[in-house]
Amino acid sequence: MSELTPSCGSGACGCGQSAAVATAGIDENEELAAALVRGGEQLQSSRRAFMTQLATAAGTAAVAASGCSTSVSWEQFTQKHYKELTAEDKRKLIERVEKRARDQYGVEVEVSDPQPTPGVEFAYALNLSYCIGCRRCEYACAQENNTSRDPEMHYIRVLQIEKGTMSLEGSDSYYEGSVPAPDKYYMPVQCHQCDNPPCVRACPVTATWKEKDGVVVIDYDWCIGCRYCEAACPYWARRFNFAEPKLRPSDINPKQSLLSNRIRPMGVVEKCTFCLHRTREGRYPACLEVCPTGSRKFGNLLDPNSEVRKIIDTKRIYVFKEELGTIPRFYYFFD
Amino acid sequence: MGQALQQLVVALLLLSACRAPDHEAMTSHADATLARVGANDAPPTIPPRTPQIALFPCVEQCHKDRTPDPHKRELKEFHSLKHLEHGDTTFWCNFCHNDDNLDTLRLLDGRTVSFNEAYRLCGECHGDKRRDWQAGIHGLQSGYWDGSHEKVRRSCTACHDPHAPRRPTFQALPAPTLRLKQEVQGHE
């Protein structure tokens, strides 16, 4: 395997980015990007072109730095978009991901690629009357999804909010100590898997899309780290790896999948996927299982007997930022 | 007029009876034709409580030579349990525990149930919660949502101390260290 070891900042790494950059408006970038992604069949070349353009015309130092990994393998560089992968490509990719875990962390991992099941559309419901803000979900999620421990990355944010208000003004996600605090309630926020996802629209290279079961996924090999999706998300659910993720080997969950919890490289965006590596195999998400109050409910929206459907049919539902028209698959309810 | 009211009451009672399904009776008539992928029809497993109860079996461990005293009083001798913090002031041990066999619980109509079926007892006074629990809405179900493998449903007493069922407080795990951009800028 040939390794390209670029010296970042010189533009010699082959990633098409240069450190000498002019600054241009984000809007210009978006126009450029829109033009580039026209004709989805040419995903690969458009992404390259976008990266080149981004660097020469409109990049910023931050983007240039984050887009370059210190060591990019040839396969990685010529990687096709997830949707274009043949079975053989996928097998090779999985092998490579498993090898990387072995080389980098000395851990044997098992990477799968579970697909949506026809007739299944996921939804999540969270009981705001019962959540006590203990953050068990936040940490169980990090563990399940192999998110970086240093810098620390959590997909779930728990907001502590004044009782009797629905306003996030003055909400706090850095509270400590004993919970629930008097006169407070708690609102965990994670990716809402919107049916009308602003993040997907914002991506200039279609590295993120919505799957048939409702989960919004990211192709970590395709993501260029521009962070438009992060900015576009009204639920602040996306996270960017601005440094190489650090995990101790003992932290690593070896049950991984391509589109969810495999160990990410630096420079890509990630987020909650409803634990698709678990849920597509029929299991509940990790955050749900760990909740001591039973506030978290998950299931198939198309099954009238599922917990989530019964909740939507019988309880008082609150859709966060409903007015934005994002159509989330994550519902809050009161009991 | 009076008769109409009576009929209404009967109708409502019948309705509420229909809304209290036991596992066996959990059916979905209207929806039976819809796609049922991942339907969770199989009754979930309810882990037994007795292995969790340190003082069980109660008779053998403590109550062999004691005659239960049904009077409400301060419990001086025993355990950490001094008084009840459940329900109203009339509540006493024998509302739930079966004085004739302290290894079992007693329902309001006198039937006995095992500690493993305490939810039937709780459900007699908390019918709404019992129904939601049965539907998977109250309490916690874990394992497999799609019914392909075991689904586990916690009994009420896995979360609620029957002697003081009020929600306990927890220590929150540490706050996240990473500040989100949006938070620094303030929420939209």
Coordinates of C-alpha atoms in Angstrom, one line a residue:
Chain A
M1 CA 0.0 0.0 0.0
S2 CA 1.5 3.3 -1.0
E3 CA 1.3 6.0 1.6
L4 CA 1.3 9.6 0.7
T5 CA 2.7 11.6 3.5
P6 CA 1.9 15.2 2.8
S7 CA 3.4 18.1 4.5
C8 CA 0.4 20.1 5.1
G9 CA 0.3 23.7 4.2
S10 CA 2.5 23.5 1.1
G11 CA -0.2 22.1 -1.1
A12 CA 2.1 19.3 -2.0
C13 CA 0.2 16.7 -0.2
G14 CA -2.1 16.0 -3.1
C15 CA -5.2 16.9 -1.3
G16 CA -5.4 20.0 -3.4
Q17 CA -5.3 22.4 -0.6
S18 CA -2.9 25.1 -0.1
A19 CA -2.1 27.1 3.0
A20 CA -1.8 30.3 1.1
V21 CA -5.4 31.3 0.9
A22 CA -7.5 34.2 0.0
T23 CA -10.6 34.8 2.0
A24 CA -13.9 34.9 0.2
G25 CA -17.5 34.9 1.4
I26 CA -19.3 31.8 2.4
D27 CA -22.0 32.6 -0.1
E28 CA -19.6 32.4 -3.0
N29 CA -18.5 29.1 -1.7
E30 CA -22.0 27.9 -1.6
E31 CA -22.7 28.9 -5.2
L32 CA -19.6 27.3 -6.3
A33 CA -20.5 24.2 -4.4
A34 CA -24.0 24.1 -5.8
A35 CA -22.5 24.2 -9.3
L36 CA -20.1 21.6 -8.5
V37 CA -22.5 19.1 -7.1
R38 CA -24.9 19.3 -10.1
G39 CA -24.8 16.0 -11.8
G40 CA -24.6 13.6 -8.9
E41 CA -23.2 10.8 -11.1
Q42 CA -19.9 12.6 -11.1
L43 CA -19.6 12.8 -7.4
Q44 CA -16.0 11.9 -7.3
S45 CA -14.6 14.5 -9.6
S46 CA -16.9 17.2 -8.3
R47 CA -15.6 16.5 -4.8
R48 CA -12.0 16.8 -5.9
A49 CA -12.8 19.9 -7.9
F50 CA -14.6 21.4 -4.9
M51 CA -11.7 20.8 -2.7
T52 CA -9.3 22.3 -5.1
Q53 CA -11.5 25.3 -5.6
L54 CA -12.1 25.6 -2.0
A55 CA -8.5 25.9 -1.4
T56 CA -7.5 28.2 -4.2
A57 CA -10.5 30.4 -4.4
A58 CA -12.2 30.5 -1.1
G59 CA -10.6 28.4 1.6
T60 CA -9.5 29.5 5.0
A61 CA -6.5 28.4 6.9
A62 CA -8.7 26.4 9.2
V63 CA -10.3 24.5 6.4
A64 CA -7.1 23.8 4.8
A65 CA -5.6 22.5 7.9
S66 CA -8.5 20.3 8.8
G67 CA -9.0 18.9 5.3
C68 CA -5.5 17.4 5.3
S69 CA -4.8 14.3 7.4
T70 CA -1.2 13.9 8.2
S71 CA -1.2 10.6 6.4
V72 CA -3.5 9.8 3.6
S73 CA -3.4 6.4 2.0
W74 CA -3.8 6.1 -1.7
E75 CA -7.0 4.0 -1.3
Q76 CA -8.4 6.6 1.0
F77 CA -7.7 9.3 -1.6
T78 CA -9.3 7.4 -4.5
Q79 CA -12.2 6.2 -2.3
K80 CA -15.5 6.3 -4.1
H81 CA -18.7 7.7 -2.5
Y82 CA -20.4 5.2 -0.2
K83 CA -23.4 4.9 -2.5
E84 CA -21.1 4.0 -5.5
L85 CA -19.3 1.3 -3.7
T86 CA -19.7 -2.2 -5.1
A87 CA -19.8 -5.2 -2.8
E88 CA -16.1 -5.7 -3.5
D89 CA -15.3 -2.1 -2.8
K90 CA -17.2 -2.3 0.5
R91 CA -15.4 -5.4 1.5
K92 CA -12.1 -3.7 0.9
L93 CA -13.2 -0.6 2.7
I94 CA -14.3 -2.6 5.7
E95 CA -10.9 -4.4 5.7
R96 CA -9.1 -1.1 5.6
V97 CA -11.2 0.3 8.5
E98 CA -10.5 -2.8 10.6
K99 CA -6.8 -2.7 9.7
R100 CA -6.6 1.0 10.7
A101 CA -8.1 0.1 14.2
R102 CA -5.5 -2.6 14.5
D103 CA -2.6 -0.4 13.5
Q104 CA -3.6 2.7 15.3
Y105 CA -5.2 1.2 18.5
G106 CA -4.1 -2.4 18.5
V107 CA -7.8 -3.4 18.8
E108 CA -9.7 -6.0 16.8
V109 CA -12.9 -4.5 15.6
E110 CA -15.7 -5.9 13.5
V111 CA -17.2 -3.5 11.0
S112 CA -20.5 -4.2 9.4
D113 CA -22.8 -2.3 7.1
P114 CA -26.4 -3.0 8.1
Q115 CA -29.0 -1.6 5.7
P116 CA -32.5 -0.2 6.3
T117 CA -35.3 -2.7 6.6
P118 CA -38.3 -2.1 4.3
G119 CA -41.3 -1.2 6.3
V120 CA -39.2 0.3 9.1
E121 CA -38.9 4.1 9.8
F122 CA -37.3 5.0 13.0
A123 CA -38.6 7.6 15.4
Y124 CA -37.6 8.7 18.9
A125 CA -39.6 10.1 21.7
L126 CA -38.3 11.6 25.0
N127 CA -40.4 12.2 28.1
L128 CA -39.6 15.7 29.3
S129 CA -41.7 15.1 32.5
Y130 CA -39.4 12.4 33.7
C131 CA -35.9 13.2 32.5
I132 CA -33.7 14.1 35.4
G133 CA -30.7 15.3 33.6
C134 CA -28.3 12.7 35.0
R135 CA -26.3 12.6 31.7
R136 CA -26.1 8.8 31.7
C137 CA -27.2 8.9 28.1
E138 CA -24.6 11.4 27.1
Y139 CA -21.8 9.1 28.3
A140 CA -23.3 5.8 27.2
C141 CA -23.6 7.4 23.7
A142 CA -19.9 8.4 23.7
Q143 CA -18.9 4.9 24.7
E144 CA -21.2 3.2 22.2
N145 CA -20.1 5.4 19.3
N146 CA -16.4 5.6 19.8
T147 CA -16.4 9.4 20.0
S148 CA -13.1 11.1 20.8
R149 CA -12.4 11.3 24.6
D150 CA -9.8 14.0 24.0
P151 CA -10.8 16.4 22.8
E152 CA -14.0 15.2 24.4
M153 CA -17.0 14.8 22.0
H154 CA -20.5 14.0 23.0
Y155 CA -23.5 13.8 20.6
I156 CA -26.0 14.4 23.3
R157 CA -26.4 17.8 25.1
V158 CA -28.6 18.0 28.1
L159 CA -30.1 21.4 28.7
Q160 CA -31.2 22.4 32.1
I161 CA -34.2 24.7 31.8
E162 CA -36.3 26.8 34.2
K163 CA -39.6 25.1 34.9
G164 CA -42.6 26.8 33.4
T165 CA -40.7 28.1 30.4
M166 CA -40.1 26.7 27.0
S167 CA -37.4 29.2 26.4
L168 CA -33.8 28.2 25.9
E169 CA -32.6 31.6 26.9
G170 CA -30.7 31.0 30.1
S171 CA -30.7 27.2 29.6
D172 CA -27.5 25.6 30.8
S173 CA -25.8 22.4 29.8
Y174 CA -22.9 22.7 32.2
Y175 CA -24.8 22.2 35.4
E176 CA -23.2 19.9 38.0
G177 CA -24.2 18.1 41.2
S178 CA -27.4 16.5 42.3
V179 CA -30.3 16.3 39.9
P180 CA -33.1 17.0 39.4
A181 CA -32.5 20.5 40.7
P182 CA -35.7 22.1 42.2
D183 CA -37.6 24.2 39.6
K184 CA -35.7 22.8 36.7
Y185 CA -36.4 20.4 34.0
Y186 CA -34.1 18.8 31.5
M187 CA -34.0 18.5 27.8
P188 CA -31.5 16.2 26.1
V189 CA -30.8 17.3 22.5
Q190 CA -29.3 15.1 19.8
C191 CA -29.7 14.7 16.0
H192 CA -33.3 14.9 15.2
Q193 CA -33.0 12.9 11.9
C194 CA -35.1 15.5 10.2
D195 CA -37.2 14.6 7.2
N196 CA -36.3 17.9 5.7
P197 CA -32.7 18.2 6.9
P198 CA -31.0 21.5 6.5
C199 CA -27.6 19.8 7.0
V200 CA -28.1 17.6 4.0
R201 CA -28.9 20.5 1.9
A202 CA -25.9 22.5 3.1
C203 CA -23.4 19.8 2.2
P204 CA -21.6 20.9 -1.0
V205 CA -20.4 17.3 -1.8
T206 CA -23.4 15.1 -0.8
A207 CA -21.3 13.5 1.9
T208 CA -24.4 13.3 4.1
W209 CA -27.9 12.1 3.2
K210 CA -31.1 10.6 4.5
E211 CA -31.6 6.9 4.4
K212 CA -34.9 5.0 3.8
D213 CA -35.4 4.3 7.5
G214 CA -35.1 8.0 8.3
V215 CA -31.5 8.1 9.6
V216 CA -29.3 10.9 8.3
V217 CA -25.8 9.5 7.8
I218 CA -22.4 10.7 6.8
D219 CA -19.8 9.2 4.5
Y220 CA -16.7 9.8 6.6
D221 CA -14.5 9.1 3.6
W222 CA -16.3 11.7 1.5
C223 CA -16.7 14.4 4.1
I224 CA -14.4 17.3 3.4
G225 CA -14.8 18.9 6.8
C226 CA -16.2 22.2 5.5
R227 CA -18.6 22.3 8.5
Y228 CA -21.5 23.9 6.5
C229 CA -23.8 21.1 7.8
E230 CA -22.8 21.9 11.4
A231 CA -23.7 25.5 10.9
A232 CA -26.9 24.6 9.2
C233 CA -28.2 22.3 12.0
P234 CA -30.7 24.2 14.2
Y235 CA -30.3 21.5 16.9
W236 CA -26.5 21.9 17.1
A237 CA -26.3 18.2 16.7
R238 CA -23.2 17.9 14.5
R239 CA -19.7 17.6 15.8
F240 CA -16.4 18.3 14.0
N241 CA -13.2 16.4 14.6
F242 CA -10.8 19.4 14.7
A243 CA -8.1 17.1 16.1
E244 CA -7.3 13.4 15.7
P245 CA -9.8 11.6 17.9
K246 CA -8.2 10.1 21.0
L247 CA -9.5 6.9 22.5
R248 CA -7.8 4.4 24.8
P249 CA -7.9 0.9 23.3
S250 CA -10.0 -0.1 26.3
D251 CA -12.6 2.6 25.4
I252 CA -13.2 1.2 21.9
N253 CA -16.5 -0.5 21.1
P254 CA -15.5 -3.2 18.6
K255 CA -19.0 -3.6 17.2
Q256 CA -18.9 -1.0 14.5
S257 CA -20.5 0.0 11.2
L258 CA -19.4 2.0 8.2
L259 CA -22.0 4.7 8.5
S260 CA -22.1 5.1 12.2
N261 CA -19.7 4.3 15.0
R262 CA -16.5 3.3 13.3
I263 CA -13.5 5.4 14.5
R264 CA -13.5 8.6 12.6
P265 CA -10.4 10.4 11.3
M266 CA -9.6 14.0 12.0
G267 CA -11.3 16.6 9.8
V268 CA -14.7 15.0 9.4
V269 CA -18.1 15.7 10.9
E270 CA -20.1 13.2 12.9
K271 CA -23.3 12.9 14.9
C272 CA -26.0 10.6 16.3
T273 CA -27.3 8.0 13.9
F274 CA -29.9 6.5 16.3
C275 CA -27.1 3.9 16.8
L276 CA -28.0 2.4 13.4
H277 CA -25.5 -0.5 14.0
R278 CA -27.7 -1.5 16.9
T279 CA -31.2 -0.4 15.8
R280 CA -31.0 -1.9 12.3
E281 CA -30.4 -5.2 14.0
G282 CA -33.4 -4.8 16.1
R283 CA -31.8 -3.5 19.3
Y284 CA -32.6 -0.3 21.2
P285 CA -30.2 2.6 21.0
A286 CA -27.5 2.8 23.8
C287 CA -28.9 6.1 25.2
L288 CA -32.3 4.5 25.7
E289 CA -31.0 1.4 27.5
V290 CA -29.0 3.3 30.0
C291 CA -31.7 5.8 31.1
P292 CA -32.7 5.2 34.7
T293 CA -36.0 7.0 34.3
G294 CA -37.3 5.3 31.2
S295 CA -37.7 8.7 29.5
R296 CA -36.4 7.5 26.2
K297 CA -38.5 5.6 23.7
F298 CA -37.6 4.3 20.3
G299 CA -39.2 2.3 17.6
N300 CA -40.8 1.8 14.2
L301 CA -43.1 4.7 13.3
L302 CA -44.9 2.5 10.8
D303 CA -45.8 -0.1 13.5
P304 CA -49.0 1.0 15.3
N305 CA -48.0 -1.1 18.3
S306 CA -44.6 0.4 18.8
E307 CA -43.9 2.5 21.8
V308 CA -43.2 5.6 19.8
R309 CA -46.4 5.3 17.8
K310 CA -48.5 4.9 21.0
I311 CA -46.8 7.9 22.4
I312 CA -47.4 10.0 19.3
D313 CA -51.0 8.8 19.3
T314 CA -51.8 9.4 22.9
K315 CA -49.5 11.9 24.6
R316 CA -48.9 15.6 24.4
I317 CA -46.1 16.0 21.8
Y318 CA -43.6 18.9 21.5
V319 CA -41.6 19.3 18.3
F320 CA -38.5 21.3 19.0
K321 CA -38.2 24.4 16.6
E322 CA -41.2 23.1 14.7
E323 CA -41.6 26.4 13.0
L324 CA -38.4 25.8 11.0
G325 CA -40.1 23.0 9.0
T326 CA -37.3 20.5 9.6
I327 CA -39.8 17.7 10.3
P328 CA -37.8 15.9 13.0
R329 CA -38.1 12.2 13.8
F330 CA -37.3 13.1 17.4
Y331 CA -40.3 14.0 19.5
Y332 CA -40.5 15.3 23.0
F333 CA -43.5 14.5 25.1
F334 CA -45.1 15.2 28.5
D335 CA -46.8 12.8 30.8
Chain B
M1 CA -82.3 11.6 32.8
G2 CA -81.0 9.6 35.7
Q3 CA -81.1 6.5 33.6
A4 CA -79.2 8.1 30.8
L5 CA -76.5 9.1 33.3
Q6 CA -76.4 5.6 34.6
Q7 CA -76.0 4.2 31.1
L8 CA -73.2 6.7 30.5
V9 CA -71.5 5.6 33.6
V10 CA -71.8 2.0 32.7
A11 CA -70.5 2.8 29.2
L12 CA -67.5 4.7 30.6
L13 CA -66.8 1.8 33.0
L14 CA -66.9 -0.6 30.2
L15 CA -64.6 1.6 28.1
S16 CA -62.1 2.0 30.9
A17 CA -62.2 -1.8 31.4
C18 CA -61.3 -2.2 27.7
R19 CA -58.4 0.2 28.2
A20 CA -56.8 -2.0 30.8
P21 CA -55.4 -4.9 28.9
D22 CA -53.3 -7.5 30.5
H23 CA -50.4 -8.9 28.4
E24 CA -52.6 -11.7 27.1
A25 CA -55.2 -9.3 25.8
M26 CA -52.9 -6.8 24.1
T27 CA -54.4 -6.9 20.7
S28 CA -54.6 -4.4 17.8
H29 CA -57.8 -4.9 15.9
A30 CA -58.0 -1.9 13.6
D31 CA -54.3 -2.0 12.7
A32 CA -53.9 -5.7 12.0
T33 CA -53.9 -5.1 8.3
L34 CA -51.0 -2.6 8.3
A35 CA -47.4 -3.5 7.8
R36 CA -46.2 -5.0 11.0
V37 CA -42.5 -5.2 10.5
G38 CA -40.8 -5.3 13.9
A39 CA -44.1 -5.6 15.7
N40 CA -43.5 -6.2 19.3
D41 CA -46.1 -8.8 19.9
A42 CA -44.2 -11.3 22.0
P43 CA -44.7 -10.4 25.7
P44 CA -41.5 -8.9 27.2
T45 CA -39.6 -10.7 29.9
I46 CA -40.1 -9.2 33.3
P47 CA -37.0 -9.9 35.4
P48 CA -37.9 -11.4 38.7
R49 CA -37.5 -9.2 41.8
T50 CA -36.9 -11.7 44.5
P51 CA -33.2 -12.2 43.7
Q52 CA -32.8 -8.4 44.2
I53 CA -34.6 -8.4 47.6
A54 CA -31.9 -8.9 50.2
L55 CA -34.3 -9.9 53.0
F56 CA -36.2 -12.4 50.9
P57 CA -37.4 -15.0 51.8
C58 CA -39.0 -12.9 54.5
V59 CA -40.6 -15.7 56.6
E60 CA -37.5 -17.9 56.8
Q61 CA -35.1 -15.0 57.5
C62 CA -37.1 -13.0 60.1
H63 CA -40.8 -13.7 60.4
K64 CA -40.9 -17.4 61.5
D65 CA -41.5 -16.6 65.1
R66 CA -43.3 -13.3 64.9
T67 CA -46.9 -12.6 64.7
P68 CA -47.6 -9.7 62.4
D69 CA -49.0 -6.6 64.2
P70 CA -51.4 -4.9 61.8
H71 CA -51.3 -1.6 63.7
K72 CA -49.7 1.5 62.3
R73 CA -46.8 2.5 64.6
E74 CA -43.2 3.6 64.6
L75 CA -41.0 0.7 63.7
K76 CA -38.2 0.7 66.2
E77 CA -36.7 -2.7 65.9
F78 CA -36.4 -3.2 62.3
H79 CA -34.3 -2.2 59.3
S80 CA -33.9 1.2 57.9
L81 CA -37.7 1.3 57.3
K82 CA -39.1 3.5 60.0
H83 CA -42.2 4.8 58.3
L84 CA -43.8 4.9 54.9
E85 CA -43.6 7.7 52.5
H86 CA -46.2 6.4 50.1
G87 CA -49.8 7.4 49.6
D88 CA -51.8 8.9 52.4
T89 CA -51.5 8.6 56.2
T90 CA -53.7 5.5 56.4
F91 CA -51.1 3.4 54.4
W92 CA -49.6 0.5 56.3
C93 CA -47.6 -2.6 55.6
N94 CA -50.6 -4.9 55.2
F95 CA -52.0 -2.8 52.4
C96 CA -49.5 -4.6 50.3
H97 CA -47.8 -7.3 52.3
N98 CA -49.7 -10.5 53.0
D99 CA -49.7 -11.0 56.8
D100 CA -50.7 -14.6 56.3
N101 CA -47.6 -15.3 54.3
L102 CA -45.0 -12.6 54.3
D103 CA -43.3 -14.1 51.3
T104 CA -46.1 -12.8 49.1
L105 CA -48.1 -9.6 48.5
R106 CA -51.8 -9.2 48.7
L107 CA -54.0 -7.5 46.2
L108 CA -56.9 -5.4 47.3
D109 CA -59.4 -8.2 46.8
G110 CA -57.4 -10.6 49.0
R111 CA -55.7 -12.6 46.2
T112 CA -52.0 -13.1 46.7
V113 CA -49.3 -12.4 44.2
S114 CA -45.5 -13.0 44.2
F115 CA -43.1 -10.1 44.7
N116 CA -42.2 -10.7 41.0
E117 CA -45.7 -9.6 40.1
A118 CA -45.8 -6.5 42.3
Y119 CA -46.9 -4.5 39.2
R120 CA -50.3 -6.1 39.5
L121 CA -50.5 -4.6 43.0
C122 CA -49.2 -1.2 42.0
G123 CA -51.6 -1.3 39.1
E124 CA -54.6 -1.5 41.4
C125 CA -54.1 2.0 42.5
H126 CA -52.1 3.3 39.6
G127 CA -54.1 2.0 36.7
D128 CA -53.0 4.7 34.3
K129 CA -49.3 4.0 34.9
R130 CA -49.8 0.3 34.7
R131 CA -51.5 0.7 31.3
D132 CA -48.7 2.9 30.0
W133 CA -46.2 0.5 31.4
Q134 CA -47.9 -2.4 29.7
A135 CA -47.8 -0.4 26.5
G136 CA -44.0 0.2 27.0
I137 CA -44.6 4.0 27.5
H138 CA -43.9 4.1 31.2
G139 CA -40.8 2.5 32.6
L140 CA -38.0 1.0 30.7
Q141 CA -37.9 -1.6 28.0
S142 CA -34.6 -2.8 26.7
G143 CA -33.1 -5.4 24.5
Y144 CA -34.8 -5.8 21.1
W145 CA -37.4 -3.4 19.9
D146 CA -38.3 -5.6 16.9
G147 CA -39.3 -8.7 18.8
S148 CA -36.6 -10.7 17.1
H149 CA -35.0 -11.5 20.4
E150 CA -35.8 -10.9 24.0
K151 CA -37.3 -7.6 25.1
V152 CA -36.9 -6.9 28.8
R153 CA -39.4 -4.8 30.8
R154 CA -38.5 -3.6 34.3
S155 CA -41.0 -4.1 37.0
C156 CA -42.2 -1.1 38.9
T157 CA -40.1 -1.7 41.9
A158 CA -36.9 -1.7 39.8
C159 CA -37.3 2.1 39.8
H160 CA -39.7 2.9 42.6
D161 CA -39.1 2.0 46.2
P162 CA -42.6 0.9 47.3
H163 CA -42.0 2.4 50.7
A164 CA -40.9 5.8 49.3
P165 CA -41.7 5.8 45.6
R166 CA -40.9 9.5 45.1
R167 CA -38.3 10.0 42.4
P168 CA -34.8 9.8 44.0
T169 CA -32.1 12.3 43.1
F170 CA -29.0 11.3 41.2
Q171 CA -25.5 12.7 40.9
A172 CA -25.2 14.1 37.4
L173 CA -22.2 12.9 35.4
P174 CA -19.6 15.6 34.8
A175 CA -20.6 18.5 32.4
P176 CA -19.2 18.3 28.9
T177 CA -15.9 20.1 28.4
L178 CA -16.4 21.0 24.8
R179 CA -18.2 24.3 24.2
L180 CA -20.4 24.3 21.1
K181 CA -20.1 27.1 18.7
Q182 CA -23.8 27.7 18.8
E183 CA -23.7 28.0 22.5
V184 CA -20.9 30.5 22.5
Q185 CA -22.8 32.6 20.0
G186 CA -26.0 32.1 21.9
H187 CA -29.1 30.2 20.8
E188 CA -31.0 31.4 17.9

